[in-house]
XYZ file of C-alpha atoms in Angstrom:
549
model
C 33.854 4.405 34.776
C 31.888 7.660 34.352
C 32.781 10.791 32.385
C 34.201 12.519 35.456
C 36.690 9.778 36.303
C 37.602 8.629 32.777
C 41.073 9.887 31.745
C 41.115 12.365 28.865
C 43.003 11.410 25.732
C 45.873 13.603 24.609
C 45.100 15.313 21.297
C 47.926 13.422 19.588
C 47.173 10.033 21.176
C 47.051 8.252 17.793
C 50.523 9.487 16.798
C 51.992 8.296 20.080
C 50.371 4.892 19.580
C 51.554 4.520 15.990
C 55.107 5.463 16.968
C 54.970 2.807 19.699
C 53.845 0.314 17.038
C 56.715 1.290 14.715
C 59.277 0.929 17.485
C 57.842 -2.462 18.467
C 57.899 -3.807 14.888
C 61.417 -2.487 14.254
C 62.659 -4.288 17.369
C 60.741 -7.568 16.976
C 60.983 -7.941 13.202
C 64.057 -5.978 12.129
C 65.357 -9.061 10.281
C 62.070 -9.632 8.435
C 61.169 -6.109 7.304
C 61.745 -5.445 3.606
C 63.995 -2.602 2.502
C 60.908 -0.670 1.348
C 59.247 -1.063 4.735
C 62.408 0.077 6.504
C 62.625 3.032 4.133
C 59.003 3.924 4.924
C 59.784 3.959 8.661
C 62.857 6.134 8.137
C 60.944 8.596 5.947
C 58.152 8.799 8.538
C 60.721 9.717 11.189
C 61.894 12.684 9.091
C 58.399 14.236 8.914
C 57.540 17.304 10.936
C 54.873 16.982 13.615
C 51.939 18.153 11.479
C 52.967 15.843 8.644
C 53.104 12.862 11.000
C 49.762 13.667 12.607
C 48.000 14.090 9.272
C 49.499 10.962 7.729
C 48.485 8.699 10.614
C 45.011 10.254 10.703
C 44.443 9.619 7.004
C 46.157 6.229 6.748
C 43.930 4.954 9.575
C 40.793 5.752 7.587
C 39.021 3.278 5.296
C 39.890 5.183 2.087
C 43.246 6.306 0.739
C 41.730 9.258 -1.171
C 40.472 12.490 0.405
C 39.178 15.943 -0.470
C 41.307 18.670 1.054
C 38.220 20.785 1.759
C 36.867 18.068 4.044
C 39.954 17.807 6.239
C 39.460 19.472 9.610
C 41.381 18.382 12.699
C 41.795 20.789 15.608
C 45.245 19.490 16.515
C 46.666 19.650 12.968
C 47.720 22.558 10.790
C 46.492 20.973 7.544
C 48.534 23.236 5.264
C 51.784 22.376 7.064
C 50.789 18.734 7.192
C 50.386 18.554 3.409
C 53.228 20.799 2.243
C 56.229 18.777 1.035
C 54.879 15.639 2.710
C 56.573 12.697 0.905
C 53.897 10.286 2.174
C 50.973 12.195 0.619
C 50.309 12.618 -3.108
C 48.751 15.882 -4.334
C 49.533 15.745 -8.050
C 46.357 14.907 -9.967
C 48.248 13.140 -12.745
C 49.635 10.580 -10.294
C 46.400 10.303 -8.285
C 44.482 9.558 -11.516
C 46.388 6.298 -11.973
C 44.905 4.809 -8.797
C 41.585 6.565 -8.233
C 38.796 4.265 -9.447
C 35.446 5.782 -10.424
C 33.544 3.957 -7.653
C 35.947 5.292 -5.025
C 35.610 8.801 -6.433
C 31.825 8.519 -6.249
C 32.103 7.484 -2.609
C 34.185 10.469 -1.439
C 32.167 13.201 -3.167
C 28.729 14.485 -2.219
C 25.736 15.794 -4.163
C 26.944 19.414 -4.000
C 30.252 18.486 -5.666
C 28.366 16.800 -8.506
C 25.927 19.686 -8.950
C 28.728 22.253 -8.939
C 30.486 20.507 -11.818
C 27.303 20.104 -13.875
C 26.327 23.755 -13.393
C 29.788 24.845 -14.513
C 29.303 22.622 -17.573
C 25.999 24.440 -18.315
C 23.890 21.375 -17.558
C 20.572 21.755 -15.726
C 20.661 19.736 -12.515
C 16.954 19.937 -11.617
C 16.161 16.999 -13.901
C 18.460 14.669 -11.935
C 17.313 13.291 -8.589
C 19.674 11.841 -6.042
C 23.370 11.083 -6.081
C 23.129 8.083 -8.417
C 21.439 10.012 -11.235
C 23.835 12.942 -10.866
C 26.806 10.583 -10.897
C 25.590 8.842 -14.058
C 25.701 12.195 -15.830
C 29.063 13.254 -14.367
C 30.739 9.906 -15.093
C 30.414 10.568 -18.824
C 33.331 13.011 -18.423
C 34.985 11.803 -15.241
C 38.470 13.165 -16.114
C 37.111 16.706 -16.339
C 35.288 16.182 -13.073
C 38.550 15.145 -11.371
C 40.259 18.308 -12.636
C 37.322 20.383 -11.408
C 37.537 18.749 -7.978
C 41.265 19.202 -7.723
C 41.012 22.915 -8.600
C 38.113 23.647 -6.250
C 38.430 21.087 -3.435
C 41.907 19.566 -3.672
C 42.507 15.817 -4.023
C 44.943 13.953 -1.790
C 46.098 10.338 -1.828
C 47.769 8.471 1.025
C 50.973 6.923 -0.316
C 52.462 3.626 0.879
C 49.165 2.526 2.439
C 50.307 -1.070 1.960
C 53.298 -0.503 4.286
C 51.090 1.122 6.912
C 48.618 -1.793 6.760
C 51.370 -4.421 6.780
C 52.972 -2.908 9.882
C 49.595 -2.982 11.652
C 49.197 -6.619 10.621
C 52.727 -7.421 11.764
C 51.999 -5.863 15.156
C 48.556 -7.391 15.785
C 48.902 -10.623 13.807
C 45.405 -10.109 12.381
C 43.372 -7.584 10.389
C 40.584 -7.130 12.944
C 42.435 -4.917 15.360
C 43.434 -1.311 14.705
C 45.005 1.616 16.519
C 41.667 2.017 18.331
C 42.715 -0.901 20.555
C 45.346 1.405 22.027
C 42.610 3.950 22.774
C 40.496 1.463 24.729
C 43.392 0.899 27.115
C 44.341 4.595 27.203
C 40.879 5.579 28.489
C 40.648 2.606 30.842
C 37.798 0.870 28.981
C 39.893 -2.280 28.718
C 42.695 -3.586 30.903
C 44.928 -6.107 29.196
C 46.742 -8.762 31.236
C 50.517 -8.677 31.481
C 52.460 -11.310 29.616
C 55.901 -11.642 28.099
C 56.438 -10.854 24.437
C 59.788 -12.264 23.422
C 61.472 -12.244 20.058
C 61.928 -15.994 20.192
C 58.172 -16.507 20.680
C 57.043 -14.186 17.860
C 54.458 -15.351 15.316
C 56.343 -14.562 12.127
C 59.578 -16.490 11.655
C 60.307 -15.839 7.976
C 59.621 -13.044 5.512
C 57.301 -15.354 3.608
C 55.196 -15.777 6.774
C 54.263 -12.089 6.646
C 53.093 -12.127 3.052
C 51.212 -15.406 3.364
C 49.663 -14.438 6.702
C 48.500 -11.125 5.262
C 47.018 -12.832 2.209
C 45.320 -15.391 4.451
C 43.664 -12.628 6.466
C 42.390 -11.000 3.275
C 40.986 -14.359 2.159
C 39.320 -14.806 5.540
C 37.433 -11.541 5.101
C 36.647 -12.371 1.479
C 35.250 -15.781 2.409
C 33.031 -14.293 5.099
C 31.215 -12.126 2.550
C 31.019 -14.992 0.049
C 29.369 -17.213 2.677
C 26.982 -14.427 3.688
C 25.945 -14.035 0.029
C 25.816 -17.839 -0.399
C 27.912 -17.341 -3.538
C 29.128 -20.879 -4.295
C 31.371 -19.780 -7.160
C 33.087 -17.163 -4.963
C 33.503 -19.691 -2.130
C 35.159 -22.191 -4.477
C 37.454 -19.505 -5.852
C 38.348 -18.511 -2.299
C 39.137 -22.110 -1.308
C 41.277 -22.510 -4.431
C 43.230 -19.380 -3.411
C 43.800 -20.926 0.019
C 45.308 -23.988 -1.694
C 47.739 -21.799 -3.638
C 49.290 -20.338 -0.469
C 51.367 -23.519 -0.133
C 53.155 -24.467 3.085
C 52.670 -22.080 5.986
C 53.766 -21.531 9.576
C 51.807 -23.628 12.094
C 49.719 -20.708 13.330
C 48.509 -19.806 9.841
C 48.185 -23.413 8.754
C 45.653 -23.936 11.561
C 43.807 -20.790 10.531
C 43.621 -22.035 6.937
C 42.124 -25.331 8.132
C 39.381 -23.404 9.902
C 38.630 -21.582 6.637
C 38.553 -24.915 4.792
C 36.044 -26.137 7.370
C 33.798 -23.070 7.083
C 33.950 -23.116 3.317
C 33.141 -26.829 3.214
C 30.147 -26.283 5.502
C 28.835 -23.621 3.112
C 29.289 -25.985 0.156
C 27.488 -28.736 2.045
C 24.549 -26.383 2.672
C 24.478 -25.716 -1.076
C 24.412 -29.510 -1.650
C 27.786 -29.388 -3.408
C 28.656 -32.634 -1.646
C 31.692 -33.793 -3.645
C 33.424 -30.431 -3.300
C 32.452 -30.172 0.378
C 34.001 -33.607 1.039
C 37.225 -32.524 -0.616
C 37.644 -29.526 1.682
C 36.442 -31.278 4.828
C 39.319 -33.695 4.298
C 41.704 -30.770 3.937
C 40.357 -29.231 7.148
C 41.395 -32.322 9.110
C 40.164 -30.854 12.415
C 37.361 -31.439 14.898
C 33.844 -31.523 13.424
C 35.186 -32.292 9.958
C 34.899 -36.042 10.607
C 31.239 -35.797 11.559
C 30.416 -33.721 8.487
C 32.117 -36.252 6.193
C 29.928 -39.052 7.588
C 26.790 -36.946 7.172
C 27.636 -36.062 3.569
C 28.442 -39.650 2.574
C 25.138 -40.707 4.112
C 23.276 -37.947 2.237
C 24.944 -39.168 -0.991
C 23.678 -42.695 -0.171
C 27.281 -43.915 0.130
C 26.194 -45.835 3.201
C 29.068 -48.299 3.427
C 31.690 -45.555 3.173
C 29.779 -43.510 5.743
C 29.668 -46.530 8.096
C 33.438 -47.096 7.832
C 34.130 -43.431 8.681
C 31.531 -43.591 11.457
C 33.246 -46.585 13.085
C 36.511 -44.643 13.311
C 34.741 -41.879 15.261
C 32.858 -44.434 17.370
C 36.096 -46.164 18.364
C 37.832 -42.962 19.465
C 35.628 -39.841 19.677
C 37.778 -36.718 19.947
C 35.347 -34.672 22.040
C 31.915 -34.695 23.606
C 30.373 -33.415 20.385
C 31.522 -36.566 18.594
C 30.277 -38.725 21.484
C 26.818 -37.180 21.117
C 26.985 -37.612 17.341
C 27.738 -41.329 17.731
C 24.770 -41.804 20.086
C 22.328 -39.886 17.905
C 23.448 -41.097 14.468
C 24.124 -44.809 15.102
C 20.603 -46.094 14.448
C 20.436 -44.333 11.064
C 22.497 -47.221 9.655
C 19.830 -49.784 10.581
C 17.658 -49.262 7.504
C 20.284 -49.056 4.708
C 22.828 -51.551 6.145
C 20.845 -53.681 8.592
C 22.992 -52.590 11.562
C 21.216 -53.699 14.739
C 19.544 -50.822 16.532
C 20.714 -49.739 19.970
C 18.367 -48.784 22.759
C 18.751 -45.160 23.731
C 20.031 -44.775 27.274
C 17.955 -42.170 29.029
C 19.745 -39.622 31.153
C 18.634 -39.980 34.780
C 18.629 -36.918 37.047
C 16.697 -35.354 39.883
C 13.766 -33.237 38.761
C 11.316 -30.917 40.470
C 8.322 -29.098 39.082
C 7.398 -25.495 39.808
C 4.080 -23.867 39.055
C 4.477 -20.104 38.732
C 2.511 -17.183 37.343
C 3.558 -16.174 33.836
C 4.851 -12.586 33.862
C 7.281 -10.533 31.785
C 10.185 -11.757 33.959
C 12.597 -14.416 32.767
C 11.681 -17.937 33.761
C 14.953 -18.238 35.733
C 14.057 -15.205 37.871
C 10.554 -16.529 38.520
C 11.970 -19.904 39.521
C 14.498 -18.307 41.848
C 11.758 -16.341 43.610
C 9.663 -19.469 44.099
C 12.638 -21.461 45.391
C 13.483 -18.685 47.850
C 9.949 -19.031 49.216
C 10.795 -22.697 49.787
C 13.846 -21.838 51.869
C 16.598 -21.727 49.271
C 18.944 -18.831 48.683
C 20.691 -18.449 45.367
C 21.520 -16.509 42.231
C 21.659 -16.805 38.466
C 25.106 -17.925 37.345
C 24.911 -20.119 34.219
C 28.322 -20.187 32.451
C 29.817 -16.943 33.757
C 30.816 -17.938 37.293
C 32.244 -21.330 36.331
C 34.276 -19.866 33.489
C 35.587 -17.141 35.824
C 36.636 -19.765 38.360
C 38.409 -21.646 35.584
C 40.141 -18.460 34.406
C 41.352 -17.523 37.883
C 42.520 -21.084 38.590
C 44.558 -21.255 35.378
C 45.408 -17.600 34.746
C 49.146 -18.276 34.609
C 48.570 -21.172 32.217
C 46.412 -19.098 29.862
C 48.908 -16.223 29.716
C 52.098 -18.298 29.700
C 54.455 -17.018 27.004
C 54.889 -19.765 24.395
C 56.040 -19.682 20.801
C 53.443 -17.968 18.626
C 51.078 -17.257 21.537
C 51.511 -13.509 21.974
C 52.274 -11.059 19.206
C 51.502 -7.711 20.873
C 50.377 -6.176 24.197
C 46.672 -5.951 23.259
C 45.537 -9.574 23.124
C 42.430 -10.923 24.810
C 43.789 -14.467 24.637
C 46.786 -16.437 23.376
C 46.643 -17.091 19.649
C 46.872 -20.856 20.129
C 44.163 -21.098 22.816
C 41.985 -23.652 21.040
C 44.686 -25.630 19.303
C 44.992 -29.302 20.214
C 48.366 -28.990 21.934
C 47.573 -25.846 23.971
C 47.895 -27.495 27.401
C 50.612 -29.905 26.288
C 52.825 -26.904 25.452
C 52.230 -25.559 28.979
C 52.596 -28.858 30.790
C 54.797 -27.667 33.663
C 52.743 -24.586 34.561
C 49.507 -26.620 34.244
C 50.875 -29.195 36.682
C 51.690 -26.424 39.140
C 48.166 -24.968 38.800
C 46.559 -28.352 39.461
C 48.682 -28.833 42.586
C 46.986 -25.824 44.182
C 43.775 -27.860 44.473
C 45.510 -30.261 46.883
C 45.093 -27.721 49.698
C 41.466 -26.453 49.659
C 42.097 -23.633 52.170
C 45.073 -22.270 50.234
C 43.208 -22.685 46.942
C 40.206 -20.624 48.047
C 42.398 -17.924 49.581
C 44.453 -17.711 46.383
C 41.364 -17.454 44.158
C 39.972 -14.581 46.269
C 43.309 -12.798 45.983
C 43.418 -13.312 42.200
C 39.868 -11.995 41.869
C 40.924 -8.716 43.454
C 44.172 -8.590 41.486
C 42.764 -9.386 38.033
C 39.271 -7.895 38.257
C 38.496 -5.993 35.048
C 41.338 -7.482 33.000
C 40.351 -9.100 29.724
C 40.319 -12.865 29.623
C 38.706 -15.089 26.960
C 36.676 -16.889 29.650
C 35.452 -13.899 31.630
C 32.608 -11.394 31.398
C 33.249 -9.224 34.452
C 30.014 -7.276 34.069
C 28.040 -10.478 34.688
C 29.807 -11.166 37.997
C 28.714 -10.143 41.485
C 31.672 -10.509 43.865
C 29.526 -11.450 46.852
C 27.830 -14.255 44.914
C 31.152 -15.423 43.490
C 32.670 -15.713 46.979
C 29.593 -17.612 48.204
C 29.922 -20.153 45.393
C 33.667 -20.480 46.011
C 33.208 -21.011 49.764
C 30.473 -23.646 49.415
C 31.907 -25.704 46.539
C 34.009 -28.769 47.263
C 37.461 -28.043 45.813
C 37.825 -31.612 44.528
C 34.561 -31.156 42.643
C 35.908 -27.965 41.108
C 39.093 -29.733 40.078
C 37.064 -32.463 38.341
C 34.969 -29.845 36.504
C 38.070 -28.039 35.303
C 39.810 -31.232 34.198
C 36.761 -31.921 32.041
C 37.032 -28.408 30.609
C 40.728 -28.870 29.852
C 39.863 -31.985 27.868
C 37.412 -30.109 25.633
C 38.096 -26.416 26.141
C 36.063 -24.761 23.413
C 32.851 -26.750 23.813
C 32.834 -27.099 27.601
C 32.552 -23.365 28.357
C 28.798 -23.585 27.820
C 25.992 -25.742 29.186
C 26.423 -25.019 32.910
C 23.204 -24.871 35.017
C 21.300 -21.596 35.356
C 21.117 -21.389 39.143
C 23.409 -21.836 42.126
C 21.211 -22.603 45.151
C 22.185 -23.059 48.790
C 20.836 -23.658 52.305
C 23.454 -23.010 54.963
C 26.396 -25.231 53.852
C 24.349 -27.317 51.426
C 24.355 -26.344 47.742
C 22.493 -27.420 44.602
C 22.900 -26.628 40.904
C 19.651 -26.076 39.036
C 18.876 -25.967 35.322
C 15.582 -24.209 34.570
C 13.358 -25.231 31.658
C 10.176 -23.421 30.813
C 7.199 -24.988 29.006
C 8.420 -26.659 25.811
C 12.146 -26.132 26.500
C 14.490 -29.094 26.042
C 17.982 -29.863 27.294
C 20.809 -29.040 24.883
C 23.693 -31.459 24.250
C 26.121 -29.199 26.134
C 23.790 -29.247 29.158
C 23.454 -33.037 29.001
C 27.236 -33.279 29.009
C 27.489 -31.407 32.313
C 24.550 -33.256 33.882
C 26.328 -36.547 33.149
C 29.595 -35.119 34.451
C 27.975 -33.847 37.685
C 26.510 -37.299 38.302
C 29.925 -38.875 37.725
C 31.654 -36.383 40.055
C 28.955 -36.386 42.738
C 27.781 -32.781 42.408
C 24.133 -32.241 43.465
C 21.970 -31.222 40.507
C 18.280 -30.829 39.759
C 16.275 -30.050 36.645
C 13.598 -27.470 37.391
C 10.550 -27.835 35.137
C 8.358 -24.746 35.127
C 4.651 -24.754 34.358
C 2.422 -21.691 34.189
C -0.331 -21.382 36.779
């Protein structure tokens, strides 16, 4: 969409969007909103237009403190927006209680600092940069605040916590903001249509809101602690997760993911005992493998072997299957477990000798194969994931309890939970029945492509898709083969979206999937999974080894 065709936003677009959010929350969660939150909504409704516009503008910003002199919005009469606004604080005495020195330093600039020092008869030439000026000003910060208020005007957004909580209640997370409305308003993103019913809402009890909000704060906090590799902060974060107590299923799953990530960080720091403790709390996929690896690293070989045998007996996904194959022989030396011979993966292979240029090795291979009579295109994961999305669109966007909280979701909230397809059993069965009639299936998929093109879907990157190539792949593929591929994806949804071959090749009605490997490149586990699956299904595949001429 270019600048000429893109719709122009109304000047008050953000107010319209926030009022939609308020109406939505009042309808969906009227029984869960606190009296203070309800009072906030009622007070907001009494504001005049300029007061509403200014409040939403400021409350959407990262700070709750502002200098009046810096406020400049074409669509707002600032004076009318501030005057008698019960949601904005202008009295310095009350602002002082909440305005920390670091926040004050952030909202002022060098000129503000110099102005105060000059008025205090202090030479500013000896101080270089904001930090040095601030060090001098901070010695009398109360006087500086008075100076600012007299010359610039200080304003504080009141009830920021209610504004933030309502956003969280609407989106169900702290990542999304009112800007998500904008993306749809201008046509940058088209969200799919799905039902949002009160009975399927995320939050069931008042306590769910508070705990969910706290959990989201802890998620952000843990991210920074992991980035800094701050073991003490990670442990404190994990302890705070423990203190949240029992939670709704949706948030309980989210907490387990945070246990898993925190445990992985502790493992990297060689805090093995603590990592084990939280891996056990995580109790989800990948945790079992990590426990075995830690016990082995601690030389607790017998305990590691007992845990390993549980995984070996019933691996939960392909990742655990690969782990069993690769890790088994490590027990030979410490426990005398008899070694197993590695079973080599057998597949068709062809070698290409091409000139090394700045082009990607896949493009060079495709050119050489076209000289040998093949047609084709680069597809990797994108085309297969799109086919999956179109085949199971109704399954993905089926309204289930806790799946959809608001109209701006890219995917259902429970997409990667273990019981995702079990909860949609009837609509999944209907989707699978479509494969029984190949002609009807292909016609339906073409129709869905045209209907859903551009709409967000967790499996789809529309920019990577060429419609002509997509139709060619769809027409040539055996529908039963597609069904088998998708059944494998359903069994391991998160991991199976990757690893598909680079190229889709064809000669007339014959097709071939090709994975390209340049000099020194090796197959990844996800690629080996699909190579094995293609052999099992009967899908023609070749590994293309490239050597430089």
